[in-house]
Protein backbone atom coordinates (compact mmCIF):
# COMPACT_ATOMS: atom_id res chain seq x y z
CA MET A 1 0.00 0.00 0.00
CA LYS A 2 3.04 2.25 0.38
CA LEU A 3 3.53 2.12 -3.40
CA THR A 4 0.82 4.74 -3.96
CA LYS A 5 1.94 7.32 -6.57
CA GLU A 6 4.84 5.08 -7.71
CA THR A 7 5.11 3.92 -11.32
CA VAL A 8 5.48 0.14 -11.51
CA THR A 9 5.25 -2.72 -13.99
CA VAL A 10 2.88 -5.53 -13.04
CA GLU A 11 3.51 -8.87 -14.76
CA LEU A 12 0.52 -11.20 -14.86
CA LYS A 13 0.43 -15.01 -14.87
CA ASN A 14 -0.85 -15.06 -18.48
CA GLY A 15 2.23 -13.17 -19.78
CA THR A 16 0.57 -9.76 -20.01
CA SER A 17 2.28 -6.79 -18.37
CA ALA A 18 0.84 -3.45 -17.30
CA HIS A 19 2.96 -0.35 -16.70
CA GLY A 20 1.31 2.46 -14.76
CA THR A 21 1.05 4.58 -11.63
CA VAL A 22 -0.34 2.95 -8.49
CA VAL A 23 -3.48 4.63 -7.17
CA GLY A 24 -4.13 2.06 -4.45
CA VAL A 25 -3.83 -1.52 -3.30
CA ASP A 26 -6.47 -3.28 -1.22
CA VAL A 27 -6.19 -6.14 1.28
CA ALA A 28 -6.71 -8.78 -1.45
CA MET A 29 -3.68 -7.29 -3.29
CA ASN A 30 -5.91 -5.93 -6.07
CA MET A 31 -3.94 -3.09 -7.65
CA HIS A 32 -5.58 0.03 -9.03
CA LEU A 33 -3.44 1.80 -11.65
CA LYS A 34 -3.80 4.99 -13.71
CA ASN A 35 -2.16 6.06 -16.99
CA VAL A 36 -1.61 2.41 -17.92
CA ARG A 37 0.09 0.83 -20.91
CA VAL A 38 -0.91 -2.85 -21.29
CA MET A 39 1.31 -5.15 -23.33
CA ALA A 40 -0.08 -8.58 -24.18
CA PRO A 41 1.90 -11.20 -26.09
CA GLY A 42 1.12 -11.10 -29.80
CA ARG A 43 -1.03 -7.95 -29.56
CA ASP A 44 -0.50 -4.23 -30.00
CA PRO A 45 0.05 -2.19 -26.79
CA LEU A 46 -3.11 -0.71 -25.31
CA VAL A 47 -3.24 2.61 -23.43
CA LEU A 48 -5.87 2.99 -20.68
CA ASP A 49 -6.76 5.74 -18.23
CA THR A 50 -7.35 3.31 -15.35
CA LEU A 51 -6.97 -0.42 -14.73
CA THR A 52 -7.69 -2.70 -11.78
CA VAL A 53 -5.62 -5.88 -11.62
CA ARG A 54 -6.94 -8.74 -9.54
CA GLY A 55 -4.39 -9.77 -6.92
CA SER A 56 -4.57 -13.50 -7.70
CA THR A 57 -3.45 -12.88 -11.32
CA VAL A 58 -0.24 -11.02 -10.40
CA ARG A 59 3.02 -12.89 -10.95
CA THR A 60 5.48 -10.10 -10.10
CA VAL A 61 5.59 -6.37 -9.46
CA VAL A 62 8.68 -4.64 -10.87
CA LEU A 63 9.56 -1.66 -8.72
CA PRO A 64 11.43 1.41 -9.99
CA ASP A 65 15.19 1.50 -9.36
CA SER A 66 14.87 4.89 -7.68
CA LEU A 67 12.57 3.54 -4.96
CA ARG A 68 14.16 3.51 -1.49
CA LEU A 69 13.09 0.15 -0.08
CA ASP A 70 14.74 0.71 3.30
CA ASN A 71 12.40 3.69 3.88
CA LEU A 72 9.31 1.66 2.91
CA LEU A 73 10.14 -1.37 5.03
């Protein structure tokens, strides 16, 4: 939940990835993103204003290099 306002890449179990700014994360790890670019295998990239990713479909969350993890933890 401390990732609010950070830009991350969320990789899903089906191979799709979404790159956007975190608006919020709920207790089920559902992530709400804004200004999102969705890249699915074999398809053209899709740009969306908002996207909600169900927590059970997330494989990994790629954090920005500039993020200070010691401050968050």
